[in-house]
CSV table of N, CA and C in Angstrom, one decimal:
chain,number,residue,atom,x,y,z
K,7,MET,N,11.0,-1.5,-0.1
K,7,MET,CA,12.2,-1.2,-0.9
K,7,MET,C,11.9,-0.1,-1.9
K,8,LEU,N,10.8,-0.1,-2.5
K,8,LEU,CA,10.5,1.0,-3.5
K,8,LEU,C,10.4,2.3,-2.9
K,9,GLN,N,9.8,2.4,-1.7
K,9,GLN,CA,9.8,3.7,-1.0
K,9,GLN,C,11.2,4.3,-0.7
K,10,THR,N,12.1,3.4,-0.3
K,10,THR,CA,13.4,3.8,0.0
K,10,THR,C,14.1,4.2,-1.3
K,11,LEU,N,13.9,3.5,-2.4
K,11,LEU,CA,14.5,3.8,-3.7
K,11,LEU,C,14.0,5.2,-4.1
K,12,ILE,N,12.7,5.4,-4.0
K,12,ILE,CA,12.2,6.7,-4.4
K,12,ILE,C,12.8,7.8,-3.6
K,13,LEU,N,12.9,7.6,-2.3
K,13,LEU,CA,13.5,8.7,-1.4
K,13,LEU,C,14.9,8.9,-1.8
K,14,GLN,N,15.7,7.8,-2.0
K,14,GLN,CA,17.1,8.0,-2.3
K,14,GLN,C,17.2,8.8,-3.6
K,15,ASN,N,16.4,8.5,-4.6
K,15,ASN,CA,16.5,9.2,-5.9
K,15,ASN,C,16.0,10.7,-5.7
K,16,LEU,N,15.2,11.0,-4.7
K,16,LEU,CA,14.9,12.4,-4.5
K,16,LEU,C,16.2,13.1,-4.0
K,17,LEU,N,17.2,12.4,-3.5
K,17,LEU,CA,18.4,13.0,-3.1
K,17,LEU,C,19.4,13.0,-4.2
K,18,ASP,N,19.4,12.0,-5.1
K,18,ASP,CA,20.5,11.8,-6.0
K,18,ASP,C,20.2,12.3,-7.4
K,19,ASN,N,18.9,12.5,-7.8
K,19,ASN,CA,18.5,12.7,-9.1
K,19,ASN,C,17.7,14.0,-9.2
K,20,ASP,N,18.3,15.1,-9.6
K,20,ASP,CA,17.6,16.4,-9.6
K,20,ASP,C,16.4,16.3,-10.6
K,21,GLU,N,16.6,15.8,-11.8
K,21,GLU,CA,15.5,15.7,-12.8
K,21,GLU,C,14.3,14.9,-12.3
K,22,PHE,N,14.6,13.8,-11.7
K,22,PHE,CA,13.5,12.9,-11.1
K,22,PHE,C,12.8,13.7,-10.0
K,23,THR,N,13.6,14.4,-9.1
K,23,THR,CA,13.0,15.1,-8.0
K,23,THR,C,12.0,16.2,-8.5
K,24,ARG,N,12.5,17.0,-9.5
K,24,ARG,CA,11.7,18.1,-10.0
K,24,ARG,C,10.4,17.6,-10.7
K,25,VAL,N,10.4,16.4,-11.3
K,25,VAL,CA,9.3,15.9,-12.0
K,25,VAL,C,8.3,15.3,-11.0
K,26,VAL,N,8.7,14.6,-9.9
K,26,VAL,CA,7.8,13.8,-9.1
K,26,VAL,C,7.3,14.5,-7.8
K,27,ILE,N,8.1,15.5,-7.3
K,27,ILE,CA,7.7,16.1,-6.0
K,27,ILE,C,6.3,16.7,-6.1
K,28,PRO,N,5.9,17.3,-7.2
K,28,PRO,CA,4.5,17.8,-7.2
K,28,PRO,C,3.4,16.8,-7.1
K,29,PHE,N,3.8,15.5,-7.4
K,29,PHE,CA,2.8,14.4,-7.4
K,29,PHE,C,2.8,13.5,-6.2
K,30,LEU,N,3.9,13.5,-5.5
K,30,LEU,CA,4.1,12.7,-4.4
K,30,LEU,C,3.4,13.3,-3.2
K,31,LYS,N,2.7,12.5,-2.4
K,31,LYS,CA,2.0,13.1,-1.2
K,31,LYS,C,2.6,12.3,0.0
K,32,LYS,N,2.7,13.0,1.1
K,32,LYS,CA,3.2,12.3,2.3
K,32,LYS,C,2.3,11.1,2.7
K,33,GLU,N,1.0,11.2,2.4
K,33,GLU,CA,0.1,10.1,2.7
K,33,GLU,C,0.5,8.8,2.0
K,34,TYR,N,1.2,8.9,0.9
K,34,TYR,CA,1.5,7.7,0.1
K,34,TYR,C,2.6,6.8,0.8
K,35,PHE,N,3.3,7.5,1.7
K,35,PHE,CA,4.4,6.8,2.3
K,35,PHE,C,4.0,6.2,3.7
K,36,ASP,N,4.6,5.0,4.0
K,36,ASP,CA,4.2,4.5,5.3
K,36,ASP,C,4.9,5.3,6.4
K,37,ILE,N,4.5,5.1,7.6
K,37,ILE,CA,4.9,6.0,8.7
K,37,ILE,C,6.4,6.1,8.8
K,38,ASP,N,7.1,5.0,8.5
K,38,ASP,CA,8.6,5.0,8.7
K,38,ASP,C,9.2,5.9,7.6
K,39,HIS,N,8.7,6.0,6.4
K,39,HIS,CA,9.3,6.8,5.4
K,39,HIS,C,8.7,8.2,5.3
K,40,LYS,N,7.6,8.4,5.9
K,40,LYS,CA,6.9,9.7,5.8
K,40,LYS,C,7.7,10.9,6.3
K,41,ASN,N,8.4,10.7,7.5
K,41,ASN,CA,9.2,11.8,8.0
K,41,ASN,C,10.4,12.1,7.2
K,42,VAL,N,11.0,11.1,6.6
K,42,VAL,CA,12.1,11.4,5.7
K,42,VAL,C,11.6,12.1,4.4
K,43,PHE,N,10.5,11.7,3.9
K,43,PHE,CA,9.9,12.4,2.7
K,43,PHE,C,9.6,13.9,3.0
K,44,GLU,N,9.0,14.1,4.1
K,44,GLU,CA,8.7,15.5,4.5
K,44,GLU,C,9.9,16.3,4.7
K,45,THR,N,10.9,15.8,5.3
K,45,THR,CA,12.2,16.5,5.5
K,45,THR,C,12.8,16.8,4.1
K,46,VAL,N,12.8,15.9,3.2
K,46,VAL,CA,13.4,16.1,1.9
K,46,VAL,C,12.6,17.2,1.2
K,47,VAL,N,11.3,17.2,1.2
K,47,VAL,CA,10.5,18.2,0.5
K,47,VAL,C,10.7,19.5,1.1
K,48,ASN,N,10.7,19.6,2.4
K,48,ASN,CA,10.9,20.9,3.1
K,48,ASN,C,12.3,21.5,2.7
K,49,PHE,N,13.3,20.6,2.6
K,49,PHE,CA,14.7,21.1,2.2
K,49,PHE,C,14.7,21.6,0.8
K,50,VAL,N,14.1,20.9,-0.1
K,50,VAL,CA,14.0,21.3,-1.5
K,50,VAL,C,13.3,22.6,-1.7
K,51,ASN,N,12.1,22.7,-1.0
K,51,ASN,CA,11.3,23.9,-1.1
K,51,ASN,C,12.1,25.1,-0.5
K,52,LYS,N,12.8,24.9,0.5
K,52,LYS,CA,13.5,26.0,1.2
K,52,LYS,C,14.8,26.4,0.5
K,53,TYR,N,15.6,25.5,0.0
K,53,TYR,CA,16.9,25.8,-0.6
K,53,TYR,C,16.9,25.6,-2.1
K,54,ASN,N,15.9,25.1,-2.7
K,54,ASN,CA,15.8,24.8,-4.1
K,54,ASN,C,17.0,24.0,-4.6
K,55,LYS,N,17.4,23.0,-3.8
K,55,LYS,CA,18.4,22.1,-4.3
K,55,LYS,C,18.2,20.8,-3.4
K,56,LEU,N,18.9,19.7,-3.9
K,56,LEU,CA,18.8,18.5,-3.2
K,56,LEU,C,19.6,18.4,-2.0
K,57,PRO,N,19.1,17.8,-0.9
K,57,PRO,CA,20.0,17.5,0.3
K,57,PRO,C,20.9,16.3,0.1
K,58,THR,N,22.0,16.3,0.7
K,58,THR,CA,22.8,15.1,0.8
K,58,THR,C,22.3,14.3,1.9
K,59,PRO,N,22.7,13.0,1.9
K,59,PRO,CA,22.3,12.2,3.1
K,59,PRO,C,22.8,12.8,4.4
K,60,GLU,N,24.0,13.4,4.4
K,60,GLU,CA,24.5,14.0,5.7
K,60,GLU,C,23.6,15.2,6.1
K,61,THR,N,23.3,16.0,5.1
K,61,THR,CA,22.4,17.2,5.4
K,61,THR,C,21.0,16.7,5.8
K,62,LEU,N,20.5,15.7,5.2
K,62,LEU,CA,19.2,15.2,5.6
K,62,LEU,C,19.2,14.7,7.0
K,63,ALA,N,20.3,14.0,7.4
K,63,ALA,CA,20.4,13.5,8.8
K,63,ALA,C,20.5,14.6,9.8
K,64,ILE,N,21.1,15.7,9.4
K,64,ILE,CA,21.2,16.9,10.3
K,64,ILE,C,19.8,17.5,10.4
K,65,GLU,N,19.1,17.6,9.3
K,65,GLU,CA,17.7,18.2,9.3
K,65,GLU,C,16.8,17.3,10.2
K,66,ILE,N,16.9,16.0,10.1
K,66,ILE,CA,16.1,15.1,10.9
K,66,ILE,C,16.5,15.2,12.3
K,67,ASP,N,17.8,15.4,12.6
K,67,ASP,CA,18.2,15.6,14.0
K,67,ASP,C,17.7,16.8,14.6
K,68,ASN,N,17.4,17.9,13.8
K,68,ASN,CA,16.9,19.1,14.3
K,68,ASN,C,15.4,19.2,14.3
K,69,SER,N,14.7,18.1,13.9
K,69,SER,CA,13.3,18.1,13.9
K,69,SER,C,12.7,17.6,15.2
K,70,ASP,N,11.4,17.7,15.4
K,70,ASP,CA,10.8,17.3,16.6
K,70,ASP,C,10.1,15.9,16.5
K,71,LEU,N,11.0,14.9,16.3
K,71,LEU,CA,10.5,13.6,16.2
K,71,LEU,C,10.7,12.8,17.5
K,72,SER,N,9.9,11.9,17.8
K,72,SER,CA,10.1,11.0,18.9
K,72,SER,C,11.4,10.2,18.7
K,73,ASP,N,11.9,9.6,19.8
K,73,ASP,CA,13.1,8.8,19.7
K,73,ASP,C,13.0,7.7,18.7
K,74,GLN,N,11.8,7.0,18.7
K,74,GLN,CA,11.6,5.9,17.8
K,74,GLN,C,11.5,6.4,16.3
K,75,GLN,N,10.8,7.5,16.1
K,75,GLN,CA,10.7,8.1,14.7
K,75,GLN,C,12.1,8.6,14.2
K,76,TYR,N,12.9,9.2,15.1
K,76,TYR,CA,14.2,9.6,14.8
K,76,TYR,C,15.1,8.4,14.4
K,77,LYS,N,15.1,7.4,15.2
K,77,LYS,CA,15.9,6.2,14.9
K,77,LYS,C,15.5,5.6,13.6
K,78,THR,N,14.2,5.4,13.3
K,78,THR,CA,13.7,4.9,12.1
K,78,THR,C,14.1,5.7,10.9
K,79,SER,N,14.0,7.0,11.0
K,79,SER,CA,14.3,7.9,9.9
K,79,SER,C,15.8,7.9,9.6
K,80,ILE,N,16.6,7.9,10.6
K,80,ILE,CA,18.1,7.8,10.4
K,80,ILE,C,18.5,6.4,9.8
K,81,ASP,N,17.8,5.4,10.2
K,81,ASP,CA,18.0,4.0,9.6
K,81,ASP,C,17.7,4.1,8.1
K,82,ILE,N,16.7,4.7,7.7
K,82,ILE,CA,16.3,4.8,6.3
K,82,ILE,C,17.4,5.6,5.6
K,83,VAL,N,17.8,6.7,6.1
K,83,VAL,CA,18.8,7.5,5.4
K,83,VAL,C,20.1,6.7,5.3
K,84,ASN,N,20.4,6.0,6.3
K,84,ASN,CA,21.7,5.1,6.2
K,84,ASN,C,21.6,4.1,5.2
K,85,LYS,N,20.4,3.6,4.8
K,85,LYS,CA,20.2,2.7,3.7
K,85,LYS,C,20.5,3.2,2.3
K,86,PHE,N,20.5,4.6,2.2
K,86,PHE,CA,20.7,5.2,0.9
K,86,PHE,C,22.1,4.9,0.4
K,87,SER,N,23.1,4.8,1.2
K,87,SER,CA,24.4,4.5,0.7
K,87,SER,C,24.5,3.1,0.2
K,88,ALA,N,23.7,2.2,0.7
K,88,ALA,CA,23.7,0.8,0.2
K,88,ALA,C,23.1,0.7,-1.2
K,89,ILE,N,22.3,1.6,-1.6
K,89,ILE,CA,21.6,1.6,-2.9
K,89,ILE,C,22.4,2.6,-3.8
K,90,SER,N,23.5,2.3,-4.2
K,90,SER,CA,24.4,3.3,-4.9
K,90,SER,C,24.2,3.2,-6.4
K,91,GLU,N,23.6,2.2,-6.9
K,91,GLU,CA,23.5,2.1,-8.4
K,91,GLU,C,22.4,3.1,-8.9
K,92,LYS,N,22.8,3.8,-10.0
K,92,LYS,CA,21.9,4.7,-10.6
K,92,LYS,C,20.8,4.0,-11.4
K,93,GLN,N,19.6,4.5,-11.3
K,93,GLN,CA,18.4,3.9,-11.9
K,93,GLN,C,18.1,4.6,-13.2
K,94,ASP,N,17.6,3.8,-14.1
K,94,ASP,CA,17.1,4.4,-15.4
K,94,ASP,C,16.0,5.4,-15.1
K,95,LEU,N,16.1,6.6,-15.6
K,95,LEU,CA,15.1,7.6,-15.3
K,95,LEU,C,13.7,7.3,-15.8
K,96,ASP,N,13.6,6.8,-17.0
K,96,ASP,CA,12.3,6.4,-17.5
K,96,ASP,C,11.6,5.3,-16.7
K,97,TRP,N,12.4,4.3,-16.3
K,97,TRP,CA,11.9,3.2,-15.5
K,97,TRP,C,11.5,3.8,-14.1
K,98,LEU,N,12.3,4.6,-13.5
K,98,LEU,CA,12.0,5.1,-12.2
K,98,LEU,C,10.8,6.0,-12.2
K,99,LEU,N,10.6,6.8,-13.2
K,99,LEU,CA,9.4,7.7,-13.4
K,99,LEU,C,8.2,6.8,-13.5
K,100,SER,N,8.3,5.8,-14.4
K,100,SER,CA,7.1,5.0,-14.6
K,100,SER,C,6.7,4.2,-13.4
K,101,THR,N,7.7,3.6,-12.7
K,101,THR,CA,7.5,2.9,-11.5
K,101,THR,C,6.9,3.7,-10.4
K,102,THR,N,7.4,4.9,-10.2
K,102,THR,CA,7.0,5.9,-9.2
K,102,THR,C,5.5,6.3,-9.5
K,103,GLU,N,5.2,6.6,-10.8
K,103,GLU,CA,3.9,6.9,-11.2
K,103,GLU,C,2.9,5.8,-10.8
K,104,LYS,N,3.2,4.6,-11.2
K,104,LYS,CA,2.4,3.5,-10.9
K,104,LYS,C,2.2,3.3,-9.4
K,105,TRP,N,3.3,3.5,-8.6
K,105,TRP,CA,3.2,3.3,-7.1
K,105,TRP,C,2.3,4.4,-6.6
K,106,CYS,N,2.4,5.7,-7.1
K,106,CYS,CA,1.5,6.7,-6.6
K,106,CYS,C,0.1,6.4,-6.9
K,107,GLN,N,-0.2,5.9,-8.1
K,107,GLN,CA,-1.6,5.6,-8.5
K,107,GLN,C,-2.1,4.5,-7.5
K,108,ASP,N,-1.3,3.4,-7.3
K,108,ASP,CA,-1.7,2.3,-6.4
K,108,ASP,C,-2.0,2.8,-5.0
K,109,ARG,N,-1.1,3.7,-4.5
K,109,ARG,CA,-1.3,4.2,-3.1
K,109,ARG,C,-2.5,5.1,-3.1
K,110,ALA,N,-2.8,5.9,-4.1
K,110,ALA,CA,-4.0,6.8,-4.1
K,110,ALA,C,-5.2,5.9,-4.1
K,111,ILE,N,-5.3,4.9,-4.8
K,111,ILE,CA,-6.4,4.0,-4.9
K,111,ILE,C,-6.6,3.3,-3.5
K,112,HIS,N,-5.5,2.8,-3.0
K,112,HIS,CA,-5.5,2.1,-1.7
K,112,HIS,C,-6.1,3.0,-0.6
K,113,LEU,N,-5.6,4.2,-0.6
K,113,LEU,CA,-6.0,5.2,0.5
K,113,LEU,C,-7.5,5.6,0.3
K,114,ALA,N,-7.9,5.7,-1.0
K,114,ALA,CA,-9.3,6.0,-1.3
K,114,ALA,C,-10.2,4.9,-0.8
K,115,ILE,N,-9.8,3.7,-1.1
K,115,ILE,CA,-10.6,2.5,-0.6
K,115,ILE,C,-10.7,2.5,0.9
K,116,MET,N,-9.6,2.7,1.6
K,116,MET,CA,-9.6,2.7,3.0
K,116,MET,C,-10.4,3.8,3.6
K,117,GLN,N,-10.4,4.9,3.0
K,117,GLN,CA,-11.3,6.0,3.4
K,117,GLN,C,-12.7,5.7,3.2
K,118,SER,N,-13.0,5.1,2.1
K,118,SER,CA,-14.4,4.7,1.8
K,118,SER,C,-14.9,3.7,2.8
K,119,ILE,N,-14.1,2.7,3.2
K,119,ILE,CA,-14.5,1.7,4.2
K,119,ILE,C,-14.7,2.4,5.5
K,120,SER,N,-13.9,3.4,5.9
K,120,SER,CA,-14.1,4.1,7.1
K,120,SER,C,-15.4,4.9,7.1
K,121,ILE,N,-15.8,5.4,5.9
K,121,ILE,CA,-17.1,6.2,5.8
K,121,ILE,C,-18.2,5.2,5.9
K,122,ILE,N,-18.1,4.1,5.3
K,122,ILE,CA,-19.2,3.0,5.3
K,122,ILE,C,-19.4,2.5,6.8
K,123,ASP,N,-18.3,2.3,7.4
K,123,ASP,CA,-18.3,1.8,8.8
K,123,ASP,C,-18.7,2.9,9.8
K,124,GLY,N,-18.9,4.2,9.3
K,124,GLY,CA,-19.3,5.2,10.2
K,124,GLY,C,-18.2,5.8,11.1
K,125,LYS,N,-16.9,5.5,10.7
K,125,LYS,CA,-15.8,6.0,11.5
K,125,LYS,C,-15.3,7.3,11.0
K,126,ASP,N,-15.8,7.8,9.8
K,126,ASP,CA,-15.3,9.0,9.3
K,126,ASP,C,-16.5,9.9,8.8
């Protein structure tokens, strides 16, 4: 739910997007949300504005995703309209920062385990 909320606010909240995009990494998102995140970031970097859900759906449609990845990405975009309530910016920034920190620690631990196991 938090990943979907973060992604939706990347579309709805310009101030939030400008603050967090430099700190969000695609690795932080699970496989289902990663494609949507990459599409949003690519759009923002290219056009210097936020995509609408419709624009995002078209960009996803024009990408080279498998059928399953496409369906999952479109399902996530369709959830955005269900989360229509505006979030408090301070809460959203704080929650997103904590989520990024937790994900970075989790990924570092997983990589350390792979190194110890000799898989990396």
